[in-house]
Short mmCIF file of C-alpha atoms in Angstrom, two decimals:
data_model
loop_
_atom_site.label_atom_id
_atom_site.label_comp_id
_atom_site.label_asym_id
_atom_site.label_seq_id
_atom_site.Cartn_x
_atom_site.Cartn_y
_atom_site.Cartn_z
CA UNK L 1 26.99 -34.85 18.70
CA UNK L 2 25.58 -36.16 15.19
CA UNK L 3 22.42 -35.13 14.22
CA UNK L 4 20.23 -38.38 13.72
CA UNK L 5 16.29 -38.59 13.38
CA UNK L 6 14.14 -41.59 12.27
CA UNK L 7 11.67 -39.25 11.16
CA UNK L 8 11.76 -37.97 7.45
CA UNK L 9 10.32 -34.65 6.64
CA UNK L 10 7.82 -34.63 3.78
CA UNK L 11 8.67 -32.40 1.10
CA UNK L 12 5.83 -29.84 1.78
CA UNK L 13 7.04 -29.66 5.41
CA UNK L 14 10.49 -28.61 4.18
CA UNK L 15 9.51 -24.99 4.02
CA UNK L 16 8.61 -24.52 7.64
CA UNK L 17 11.52 -26.25 8.98
CA UNK L 18 14.03 -24.55 7.10
CA UNK L 19 12.02 -21.26 8.05
CA UNK L 20 12.03 -22.23 11.78
CA UNK L 21 15.66 -23.12 11.86
CA UNK L 22 17.06 -20.14 9.97
CA UNK L 23 14.80 -17.53 11.58
CA UNK L 24 14.95 -18.84 15.28
CA UNK L 25 18.69 -18.87 14.97
CA UNK L 26 19.02 -15.42 13.74
CA UNK L 27 16.41 -14.12 16.32
CA UNK L 28 18.78 -15.71 19.16
CA UNK L 29 21.76 -14.47 17.59
CA UNK L 30 23.40 -18.36 17.59
CA UNK L 31 26.04 -19.40 15.24
CA UNK L 32 26.08 -23.13 15.32
CA UNK L 33 23.22 -25.40 14.49
CA UNK L 34 24.07 -27.42 17.51
CA UNK L 35 23.15 -24.50 19.66
CA UNK L 36 19.37 -24.72 18.40
CA UNK L 37 18.88 -28.15 19.70
CA UNK L 38 17.37 -26.96 22.90
CA UNK L 39 14.96 -24.66 21.00
CA UNK L 40 13.55 -26.81 18.06
CA UNK L 41 13.20 -30.43 17.36
CA UNK L 42 16.26 -32.72 16.45
CA UNK L 43 14.66 -33.58 13.28
CA UNK L 44 14.23 -30.01 12.20
CA UNK L 45 17.98 -29.78 12.24
CA UNK L 46 18.50 -32.99 10.71
CA UNK L 47 17.29 -31.73 7.39
CA UNK L 48 20.89 -30.49 6.85
CA UNK L 49 23.84 -32.79 6.24
CA UNK L 50 26.28 -33.17 9.36
CA UNK L 51 28.86 -31.12 7.69
CA UNK L 52 26.61 -28.25 7.98
CA UNK L 53 27.46 -26.85 11.14
CA UNK L 54 26.68 -22.93 11.23
CA UNK L 55 23.79 -20.93 10.42
CA UNK L 56 25.83 -19.30 7.64
CA UNK L 57 26.46 -22.75 6.05
CA UNK L 58 22.94 -23.81 6.36
CA UNK L 59 21.70 -20.39 4.56
CA UNK L 60 24.37 -21.49 1.66
CA UNK L 61 23.24 -24.94 1.74
CA UNK L 62 19.57 -24.05 0.98
CA UNK L 63 20.66 -21.44 -1.73
CA UNK L 64 22.81 -24.15 -3.49
CA UNK L 65 20.35 -27.04 -3.43
CA UNK L 66 17.48 -26.70 -6.10
CA UNK L 67 15.03 -29.15 -4.73
CA UNK L 68 15.18 -27.42 -1.13
CA UNK L 69 15.34 -23.99 -2.78
CA UNK L 70 12.15 -24.58 -4.69
CA UNK L 71 10.31 -26.13 -1.71
CA UNK L 72 11.18 -23.09 0.62
CA UNK L 73 9.91 -20.84 -2.06
CA UNK L 74 8.19 -18.21 0.68
CA UNK L 75 5.64 -17.37 -2.19
CA UNK L 76 4.17 -20.54 -2.01
CA UNK L 77 2.60 -20.23 1.39
CA UNK L 78 2.11 -16.68 2.41
CA UNK L 79 -1.46 -16.48 2.43
CA UNK L 80 -4.53 -18.61 2.99
CA UNK L 81 -7.26 -18.29 0.99
CA UNK L 82 -10.75 -16.69 2.00
CA UNK L 83 -13.66 -18.29 0.14
CA UNK L 84 -15.48 -14.70 0.63
CA UNK L 85 -13.00 -13.25 -2.05
CA UNK L 86 -14.99 -14.47 -4.81
CA UNK L 87 -17.99 -12.27 -3.67
CA UNK L 88 -15.90 -9.51 -3.41
CA UNK L 89 -14.00 -9.70 -6.64
CA UNK L 90 -17.69 -10.11 -8.20
CA UNK L 91 -18.76 -6.78 -6.91
CA UNK L 92 -15.57 -5.04 -8.04
CA UNK L 93 -16.24 -6.48 -11.39
CA UNK L 94 -19.78 -4.99 -11.63
CA UNK L 95 -18.60 -1.52 -10.23
CA UNK L 96 -15.91 -1.72 -12.96
CA UNK L 97 -18.72 -1.81 -15.43
CA UNK L 98 -20.21 1.34 -13.83
CA UNK L 99 -17.00 3.48 -13.72
CA UNK L 100 -16.48 2.73 -17.50
CA UNK L 101 -20.12 3.83 -18.22
CA UNK L 102 -19.87 6.92 -16.11
CA UNK L 103 -16.62 7.69 -17.77
CA UNK L 104 -18.08 7.48 -21.27
CA UNK L 105 -20.62 9.56 -20.34
CA UNK L 106 -18.50 12.23 -18.42
CA UNK L 107 -17.47 15.48 -20.18
CA UNK L 108 -14.88 16.27 -17.13
CA UNK L 109 -13.30 12.78 -16.86
CA UNK L 110 -10.02 14.49 -17.44
CA UNK L 111 -10.42 17.04 -14.46
CA UNK L 112 -11.84 14.20 -12.41
CA UNK L 113 -8.65 11.98 -12.91
CA UNK L 114 -6.14 14.96 -12.12
CA UNK L 115 -7.89 15.93 -9.16
CA UNK L 116 -7.93 12.24 -8.15
CA UNK L 117 -4.49 11.77 -8.92
CA UNK L 118 -3.69 14.86 -6.64
CA UNK L 119 -5.74 13.73 -3.89
CA UNK L 120 -3.97 10.19 -4.08
CA UNK L 121 -0.70 11.95 -3.78
CA UNK L 122 -1.68 13.98 -0.66
CA UNK L 123 -3.18 10.73 1.07
CA UNK L 124 -0.29 8.58 0.35
CA UNK L 125 2.28 11.05 1.73
CA UNK L 126 -0.02 11.99 4.52
CA UNK L 127 -0.35 8.57 5.57
CA UNK L 128 3.50 8.69 6.19
CA UNK L 129 3.24 11.89 8.27
CA UNK L 130 3.30 14.68 5.41
CA UNK L 131 1.82 18.03 6.98
CA UNK L 132 0.68 19.67 3.79
CA UNK L 133 -3.18 20.39 3.65
CA UNK L 134 -5.12 19.20 0.49
CA UNK L 135 -5.10 22.77 -0.55
CA UNK L 136 -1.27 22.80 -0.38
CA UNK L 137 -1.01 19.77 -2.16
CA UNK L 138 -3.20 21.25 -5.02
CA UNK L 139 -0.83 24.42 -4.68
CA UNK L 140 2.50 22.34 -4.94
CA UNK L 141 1.22 20.23 -8.16
CA UNK L 142 0.23 23.71 -9.84
CA UNK L 143 3.59 25.11 -9.15
CA UNK L 144 2.38 27.71 -6.83
CA UNK L 145 4.11 29.28 -3.79
CA UNK L 146 3.57 27.06 -0.55
CA UNK L 147 4.84 27.97 2.70
CA UNK L 148 5.64 24.96 4.17
CA UNK L 149 8.29 22.49 5.15
CA UNK L 150 10.75 21.83 2.23
CA UNK L 151 10.89 18.19 3.14
CA UNK L 152 7.15 17.87 2.87
CA UNK L 153 6.90 19.83 -0.45
CA UNK L 154 9.57 17.64 -1.94
CA UNK L 155 7.86 14.61 -0.67
CA UNK L 156 4.63 15.44 -2.42
CA UNK L 157 6.44 16.59 -5.78
CA UNK L 158 8.20 13.03 -5.83
CA UNK L 159 5.11 11.03 -5.34
CA UNK L 160 3.40 12.89 -8.17
CA UNK L 161 6.38 12.33 -10.38
CA UNK L 162 6.23 8.61 -9.49
CA UNK L 163 2.56 8.22 -10.13
CA UNK L 164 3.16 9.97 -13.31
CA UNK L 165 5.45 7.32 -14.33
CA UNK L 166 2.90 4.55 -14.28
CA UNK L 167 2.33 3.77 -17.76
CA UNK L 168 6.02 3.17 -18.24
CA UNK L 169 6.68 0.87 -15.24
CA UNK L 170 6.81 -2.95 -15.36
CA UNK L 171 5.49 -4.15 -12.12
CA UNK L 172 7.69 -7.18 -12.22
CA UNK L 173 10.91 -5.87 -12.84
CA UNK L 174 13.40 -5.15 -9.98
CA UNK L 175 14.96 -2.25 -11.86
CA UNK L 176 11.78 -0.54 -12.30
CA UNK L 177 10.93 -1.34 -8.59
CA UNK L 178 14.30 0.79 -7.72
CA UNK L 179 13.48 3.56 -10.41
CA UNK L 180 10.11 4.13 -8.78
CA UNK L 181 11.67 4.25 -5.35
CA UNK L 182 14.30 6.84 -6.70
CA UNK L 183 11.47 8.96 -7.86
CA UNK L 184 9.76 8.81 -4.55
CA UNK L 185 12.82 9.63 -2.35
CA UNK L 186 14.92 11.65 -4.51
CA UNK L 187 16.64 14.61 -2.77
CA UNK L 188 15.00 12.90 0.57
CA UNK L 189 17.34 10.18 1.37
CA UNK L 190 21.13 9.00 0.58
CA UNK L 191 19.86 5.49 -0.61
CA UNK L 192 17.17 6.54 -3.18
CA UNK L 193 16.71 3.83 -5.58
CA UNK L 194 18.93 1.53 -3.78
CA UNK L 195 18.03 -1.35 -1.33
CA UNK L 196 18.79 -0.80 2.22
CA UNK L 197 22.25 -1.62 3.33
CA UNK L 198 21.03 -1.76 7.27
CA UNK L 199 18.73 -3.74 9.34
CA UNK L 200 15.31 -1.91 9.97
CA UNK L 201 12.55 -2.39 12.37
CA UNK L 202 8.98 -1.13 12.46
CA UNK L 203 8.16 0.44 15.72
CA UNK L 204 4.90 2.13 17.23
CA UNK L 205 4.83 5.54 18.76
CA UNK L 206 6.11 4.05 21.96
CA UNK L 207 8.86 2.68 20.63
CA UNK L 208 7.84 -0.91 20.62
CA UNK L 209 9.07 -3.14 17.82
CA UNK L 210 6.21 -4.51 15.73
CA UNK L 211 8.03 -6.03 12.86
CA UNK L 212 11.57 -6.70 11.97
CA UNK L 213 12.06 -6.23 8.26
CA UNK L 214 14.27 -8.92 6.05
CA UNK L 215 18.03 -9.34 6.56
CA UNK L 216 19.52 -6.53 4.26
CA UNK L 217 21.72 -8.94 2.71
CA UNK L 218 18.61 -11.23 1.69
CA UNK L 219 16.55 -8.21 0.21
CA UNK L 220 17.70 -8.40 -3.35
CA UNK L 221 16.64 -12.05 -3.31
CA UNK L 222 13.58 -11.78 -1.55
CA UNK L 223 12.36 -8.89 -3.75
CA UNK L 224 13.24 -10.71 -6.91
CA UNK L 225 11.58 -13.67 -5.76
CA UNK L 226 8.30 -11.66 -4.90
CA UNK L 227 8.28 -10.09 -8.18
CA UNK L 228 8.92 -13.35 -10.10
CA UNK L 229 6.08 -14.70 -8.11
CA UNK L 230 3.80 -12.04 -9.17
CA UNK L 231 4.76 -12.35 -12.73
CA UNK L 232 4.18 -16.30 -12.81
CA UNK L 233 1.38 -16.79 -10.44
CA UNK L 234 -2.32 -17.34 -11.68
CA UNK L 235 -3.69 -15.55 -8.59
CA UNK L 236 -6.40 -12.91 -9.44
CA UNK L 237 -4.76 -9.50 -9.92
CA UNK L 238 -7.06 -8.03 -7.00
CA UNK L 239 -5.55 -10.63 -4.70
CA UNK L 240 -2.18 -10.50 -5.98
CA UNK L 241 -1.62 -6.72 -5.70
CA UNK L 242 -2.87 -6.88 -2.19
CA UNK L 243 -0.34 -9.67 -1.18
CA UNK L 244 2.61 -7.85 -3.21
CA UNK L 245 1.68 -4.75 -1.41
CA UNK L 246 1.82 -6.42 2.06
CA UNK L 247 4.76 -8.47 1.13
CA UNK L 248 6.86 -5.05 0.41
CA UNK L 249 6.16 -3.91 3.56
CA UNK L 250 6.92 -7.12 5.26
CA UNK L 251 10.27 -7.43 3.29
CA UNK L 252 10.80 -3.70 4.02
CA UNK L 253 13.51 -3.44 1.16
CA UNK L 254 14.34 0.22 1.69
CA UNK L 255 15.49 2.42 4.33
CA UNK L 256 12.67 4.86 3.82
CA UNK L 257 9.60 5.05 1.59
CA UNK L 258 8.61 1.55 1.90
CA UNK L 259 4.83 2.52 2.62
CA UNK L 260 4.79 4.51 -0.37
CA UNK L 261 6.30 2.37 -2.72
CA UNK L 262 3.87 -0.57 -1.38
CA UNK L 263 0.83 1.56 -2.28
CA UNK L 264 2.24 2.64 -5.52
CA UNK L 265 2.89 -0.96 -6.71
CA UNK L 266 -0.67 -2.05 -5.88
CA UNK L 267 -1.84 0.69 -7.89
CA UNK L 268 0.53 -0.29 -10.58
CA UNK L 269 -0.40 -4.08 -10.80
CA UNK L 270 -4.04 -3.20 -10.83
CA UNK L 271 -3.44 -0.69 -13.70
CA UNK L 272 -1.77 -3.27 -15.79
CA UNK L 273 -5.05 -5.49 -15.18
CA UNK L 274 -7.49 -2.89 -15.75
CA UNK L 275 -6.17 0.76 -16.61
CA UNK L 276 -9.07 2.48 -14.57
CA UNK L 277 -7.19 1.72 -11.56
CA UNK L 278 -4.67 4.10 -12.39
CA UNK L 279 -7.04 6.81 -11.41
CA UNK L 280 -9.04 5.27 -8.83
CA UNK L 281 -8.39 6.95 -5.36
CA UNK L 282 -7.48 3.58 -3.23
CA UNK L 283 -4.81 5.58 -1.26
CA UNK L 284 -7.46 8.09 -0.45
CA UNK L 285 -9.65 5.40 1.22
CA UNK L 286 -6.66 4.14 2.91
CA UNK L 287 -5.76 7.43 4.42
CA UNK L 288 -9.53 7.64 5.82
CA UNK L 289 -8.87 3.89 7.25
CA UNK L 290 -5.41 4.14 8.59
CA UNK L 291 -5.66 2.69 11.80
CA UNK L 292 -7.49 -0.45 10.23
CA UNK L 293 -4.79 -0.27 7.53
CA UNK L 294 -2.18 -0.74 10.38
CA UNK L 295 -3.99 -3.18 12.19
CA UNK L 296 -4.28 -5.31 8.99
CA UNK L 297 -0.68 -5.15 8.30
CA UNK L 298 0.22 -6.10 11.76
CA UNK L 299 -2.64 -9.00 12.05
CA UNK L 300 -0.80 -10.41 8.97
CA UNK L 301 2.79 -10.49 10.45
CA UNK L 302 3.94 -13.49 12.13
CA UNK L 303 6.40 -14.02 15.00
CA UNK L 304 7.10 -17.63 13.92
CA UNK L 305 8.47 -16.67 10.59
CA UNK L 306 5.98 -16.95 7.74
CA UNK L 307 3.39 -14.20 7.44
CA UNK L 308 -0.32 -15.03 6.36
CA UNK L 309 -1.63 -11.80 4.79
CA UNK L 310 -5.04 -12.92 4.64
CA UNK L 311 -6.14 -10.05 6.96
CA UNK L 312 -4.40 -7.59 4.60
CA UNK L 313 -6.10 -9.06 1.59
CA UNK L 314 -9.61 -8.79 3.41
CA UNK L 315 -8.93 -5.31 4.03
CA UNK L 316 -7.87 -4.04 0.64
CA UNK L 317 -10.46 -5.95 -1.09
CA UNK L 318 -13.05 -3.95 0.94
CA UNK L 319 -10.85 -0.60 0.71
CA UNK L 320 -10.88 -1.09 -3.23
CA UNK L 321 -14.43 -1.67 -3.50
CA UNK L 322 -15.32 1.36 -1.37
CA UNK L 323 -12.94 3.38 -3.63
CA UNK L 324 -14.95 2.45 -6.59
CA UNK L 325 -18.15 3.33 -5.01
CA UNK L 326 -16.96 6.79 -4.23
CA UNK L 327 -15.27 7.09 -7.74
CA UNK L 328 -18.88 6.01 -9.46
CA UNK L 329 -20.51 8.35 -7.16
CA UNK L 330 -18.33 11.23 -8.13
CA UNK L 331 -18.67 10.36 -11.60
CA UNK L 332 -22.44 9.98 -11.86
CA UNK L 333 -22.87 13.41 -9.52
CA UNK L 334 -20.53 15.10 -11.88
CA UNK L 335 -22.52 13.81 -14.97
CA UNK L 336 -25.49 15.99 -13.20
CA UNK L 337 -25.19 18.99 -10.94
CA UNK L 338 -21.59 19.19 -10.35
CA UNK L 339 -20.59 19.36 -13.89
CA UNK L 340 -22.89 22.63 -14.23
CA UNK L 341 -20.81 23.94 -11.34
CA UNK L 342 -17.50 23.17 -12.59
CA UNK L 343 -18.45 24.85 -16.17
CA UNK L 344 -19.79 27.77 -14.04
CA UNK L 345 -16.49 28.33 -12.58
CA UNK L 346 -15.85 26.41 -9.19
CA UNK L 347 -12.60 27.98 -7.82
CA UNK L 348 -9.88 25.95 -6.37
CA UNK L 349 -11.06 26.10 -2.56
CA UNK L 350 -14.58 24.96 -3.78
CA UNK L 351 -13.15 22.16 -5.87
CA UNK L 352 -11.30 21.13 -2.65
CA UNK L 353 -14.26 21.50 -0.53
CA UNK L 354 -16.29 19.31 -3.04
CA UNK L 355 -13.34 16.62 -2.96
CA UNK L 356 -13.29 16.74 0.65
CA UNK L 357 -17.07 16.05 1.13
CA UNK L 358 -16.72 13.07 -1.46
CA UNK L 359 -14.29 11.35 0.78
CA UNK L 360 -15.97 12.40 4.05
CA UNK L 361 -19.58 13.42 3.98
CA UNK L 362 -19.47 13.79 7.73
CA UNK L 363 -16.61 16.29 7.65
CA UNK L 364 -17.22 19.30 9.59
CA UNK L 365 -16.71 22.92 8.40
CA UNK L 366 -13.86 23.60 11.22
CA UNK L 367 -12.23 20.24 9.83
CA UNK L 368 -12.22 21.67 6.40
CA UNK L 369 -10.84 25.00 7.48
CA UNK L 370 -7.91 23.01 9.08
CA UNK L 371 -7.12 20.87 6.00
CA UNK L 372 -7.26 23.83 3.70
CA UNK L 373 -5.44 26.29 5.89
CA UNK L 374 -8.36 28.82 5.63
CA UNK L 375 -10.60 30.77 8.13
CA UNK L 376 -13.69 28.91 9.10
CA UNK L 377 -15.78 31.89 7.99
CA UNK L 378 -13.94 31.72 4.44
CA UNK L 379 -15.17 28.06 4.30
CA UNK L 380 -18.74 28.91 5.27
CA UNK L 381 -18.95 31.59 2.48
CA UNK L 382 -17.69 29.01 -0.29
CA UNK L 383 -20.03 26.43 1.11
CA UNK L 384 -22.93 28.92 0.96
CA UNK L 385 -22.19 29.52 -2.87
CA UNK L 386 -22.06 25.82 -3.26
CA UNK L 387 -25.49 25.44 -1.86
CA UNK L 388 -26.88 28.27 -3.82
CA UNK L 389 -25.78 26.89 -6.93
CA UNK L 390 -27.38 23.42 -6.00
CA UNK L 391 -23.90 21.69 -6.00
CA UNK L 392 -23.99 20.53 -2.22
CA UNK L 393 -26.76 19.96 0.48
CA UNK L 394 -26.67 19.76 4.19
CA UNK L 395 -28.81 16.81 5.49
CA UNK L 396 -29.69 16.71 8.93
CA UNK L 397 -28.87 18.89 11.93
CA UNK L 398 -25.48 20.82 12.15
CA UNK L 399 -23.98 18.57 14.66
CA UNK L 400 -25.10 15.03 13.60
CA UNK L 401 -26.02 15.64 9.79
CA UNK L 402 -23.80 15.05 6.72
CA UNK L 403 -23.17 16.79 3.30
CA UNK L 404 -24.60 15.62 0.02
CA UNK L 405 -23.40 16.31 -3.32
CA UNK L 406 -26.28 16.67 -5.61
#
């Protein structure tokens, strides 16, 4: 039966029509377009010539038709704009000025940058289930002996190496994306630095499928398309970086390491816009908001084909703003009481305690002990010394109070 329709689709409708036909056909595991007539409108199929009979031929037709290929560019419609983003971006600009001023006044900026980098590495790996404590992460980076699973140790070493490559990476180069993935997954997976050769699915703890990655045969083209969009779009870097972060997770181009590479790539894009972002603890704030992070990712997915990553961009702009506030507060405090403490010789445990308090002022002593793999009594002794030197204070009661860095 021929495909006839009096209704001609508008050019701006071609994207959704092609997306519906191709993705629905794949989801139903159908081979011929005629099998889709009971699932979608006839006019949706009639966009293809009658000689195009199979799903494979439909994909080939789209690839070889420049007009349709341009119209079906996924990057044109993968997020809707939120008018509130202007206000959030304005606040971030103001915070950038504060960060710049604080760094100019700080004599310990290199120490703080290294500390933030190590915390970033610990956070981005912990999000994926790495079991090393903060102290162990510091020890691994400082080439100390750590008794922990070799996989977790290698994962931290790799992440630290990958973040160290940021100044030399091009955020819009496919080769550099693969290079960074190789650094992140070296000695951990077989397809290190390679796009996956199998299908993948994101599942929750109960085994429920939350999202199917792109067809592995389409991954190279989808990634190239994403990076070309990033290179040519006039979208603001704060929005663009968040969108690219999401789309890397959505495409899921690698067998493993997609989360780490997505977070690294957002930091990379932002650092090319403003070098201060190379050191801001964005990943650390994501770690402390993991549940919301995954909720935003899930809310931005779509069962109908094209995602709308507006919820994820909303989330990331909040996270970036919060990370900058924390960084500014750390800098300003380091320019006061904490600088004297560091000059007076904070040991690594005390530095780690201060870092934990910076990130979570409500953290409890036993939680510090767990994260640093130290006895509670040892942590209490270090906190007493920090209090005596005026570096930290306890505000309120033991149960409901919080820590303050002076």
